[in-house]
Tab-separated table of C-alpha atoms in Angstrom:
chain	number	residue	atom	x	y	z
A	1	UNK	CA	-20.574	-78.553	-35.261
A	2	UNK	CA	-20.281	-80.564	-31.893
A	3	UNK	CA	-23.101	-80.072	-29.458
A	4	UNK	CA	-21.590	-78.288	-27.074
A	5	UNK	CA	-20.187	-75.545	-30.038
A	6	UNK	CA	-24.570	-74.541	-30.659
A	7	UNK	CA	-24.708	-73.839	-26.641
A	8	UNK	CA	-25.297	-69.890	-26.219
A	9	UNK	CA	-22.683	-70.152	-23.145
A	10	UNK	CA	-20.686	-73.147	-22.294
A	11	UNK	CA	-17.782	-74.262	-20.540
A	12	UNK	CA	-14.685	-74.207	-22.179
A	13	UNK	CA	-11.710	-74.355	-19.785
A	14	UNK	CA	-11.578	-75.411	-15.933
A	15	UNK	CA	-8.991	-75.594	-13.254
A	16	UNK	CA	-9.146	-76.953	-9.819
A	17	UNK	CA	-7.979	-74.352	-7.352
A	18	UNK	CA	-8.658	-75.563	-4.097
A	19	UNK	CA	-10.734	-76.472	-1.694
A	20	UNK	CA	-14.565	-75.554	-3.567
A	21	UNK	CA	-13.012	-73.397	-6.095
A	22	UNK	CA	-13.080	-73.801	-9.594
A	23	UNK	CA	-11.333	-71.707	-12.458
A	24	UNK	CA	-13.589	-71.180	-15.901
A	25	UNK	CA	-13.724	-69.898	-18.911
A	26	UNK	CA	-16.859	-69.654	-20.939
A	27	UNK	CA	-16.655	-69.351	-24.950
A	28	UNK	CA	-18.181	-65.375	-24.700
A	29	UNK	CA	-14.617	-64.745	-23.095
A	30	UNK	CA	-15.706	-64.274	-19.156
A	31	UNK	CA	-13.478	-65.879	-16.827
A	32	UNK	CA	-13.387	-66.254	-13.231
A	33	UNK	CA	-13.525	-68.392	-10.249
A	34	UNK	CA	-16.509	-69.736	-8.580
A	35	UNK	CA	-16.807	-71.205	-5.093
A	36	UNK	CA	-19.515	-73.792	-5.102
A	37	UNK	CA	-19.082	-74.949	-1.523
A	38	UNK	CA	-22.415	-73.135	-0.999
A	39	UNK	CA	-24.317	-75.115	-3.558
A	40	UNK	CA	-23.420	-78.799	-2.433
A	41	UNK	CA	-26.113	-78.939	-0.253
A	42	UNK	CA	-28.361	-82.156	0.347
A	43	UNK	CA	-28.199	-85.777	0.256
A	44	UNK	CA	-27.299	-86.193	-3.451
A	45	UNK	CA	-24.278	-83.220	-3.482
A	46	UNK	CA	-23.138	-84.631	-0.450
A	47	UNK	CA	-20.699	-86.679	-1.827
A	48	UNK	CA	-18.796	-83.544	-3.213
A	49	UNK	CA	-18.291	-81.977	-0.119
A	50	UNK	CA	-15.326	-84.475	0.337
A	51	UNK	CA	-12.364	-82.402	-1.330
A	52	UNK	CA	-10.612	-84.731	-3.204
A	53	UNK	CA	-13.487	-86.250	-5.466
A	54	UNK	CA	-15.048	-83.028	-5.995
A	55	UNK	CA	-10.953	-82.163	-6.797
A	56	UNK	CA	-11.465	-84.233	-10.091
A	57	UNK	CA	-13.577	-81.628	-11.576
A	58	UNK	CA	-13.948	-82.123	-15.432
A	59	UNK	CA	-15.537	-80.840	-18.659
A	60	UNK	CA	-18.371	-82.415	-19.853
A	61	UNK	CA	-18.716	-81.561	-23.616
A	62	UNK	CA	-22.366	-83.439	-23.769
A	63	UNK	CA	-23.484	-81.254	-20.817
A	64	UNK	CA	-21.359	-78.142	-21.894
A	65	UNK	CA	-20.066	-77.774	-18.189
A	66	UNK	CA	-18.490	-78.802	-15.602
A	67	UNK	CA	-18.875	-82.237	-13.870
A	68	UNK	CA	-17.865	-85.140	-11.818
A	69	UNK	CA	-17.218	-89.239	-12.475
A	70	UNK	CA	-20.243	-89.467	-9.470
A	71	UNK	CA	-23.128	-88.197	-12.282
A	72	UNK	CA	-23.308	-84.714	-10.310
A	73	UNK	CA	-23.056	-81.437	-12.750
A	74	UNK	CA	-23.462	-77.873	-12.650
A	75	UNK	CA	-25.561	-76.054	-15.350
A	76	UNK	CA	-23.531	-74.099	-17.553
A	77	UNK	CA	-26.166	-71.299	-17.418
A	78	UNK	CA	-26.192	-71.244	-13.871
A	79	UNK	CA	-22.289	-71.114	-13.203
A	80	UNK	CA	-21.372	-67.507	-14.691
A	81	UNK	CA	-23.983	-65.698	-11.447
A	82	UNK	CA	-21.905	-67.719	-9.016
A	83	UNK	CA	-18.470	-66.573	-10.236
A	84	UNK	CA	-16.416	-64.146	-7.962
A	85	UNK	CA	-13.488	-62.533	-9.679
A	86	UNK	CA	-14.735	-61.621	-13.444
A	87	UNK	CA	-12.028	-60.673	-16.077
């Protein structure tokens, strides 16, 4: 079993939408999109705040979530309370 198939919740789908949105889907079936432009705060997320690198959004299967090339990442426990439109 890869890593990222023990996590209790994890990351299994995600879709730039646009500006700070991101489409998921996490492997207990929710789905939804969350707007992180709230959370890029500081010196070290600052780098995201510039659309097209935080556009290049990726899943990291070590860190079961979401992620950029810069290092930066999103918990996957802490993304499902930040999503907006649950299905």
């Amino acid at each position: 079993m890869a890593r990222y198939e023990s996590q209790p919740r994890h990351v299994v789908e995600a879709r730039y939408l646009g500006d700070y949105n991101v489409w998921l889907e996490f492997n207990d079936g929710r789905k939804g999109v969350v707007d992180l432009v709230d959370e890029l705060v500081g010196e070290t997320m600052e780098p995201l705040r510039d659309t097209d690198r935080f556009s290049k959004c990726y899943i990291d299967y070590g860190l079961t979530s979401i992620a950029w090339l810069n290092g930066h990442a999103f918990a996957p426990q802490f993304l499902p309370d930040t999503l907006g439109a649950l299905t």
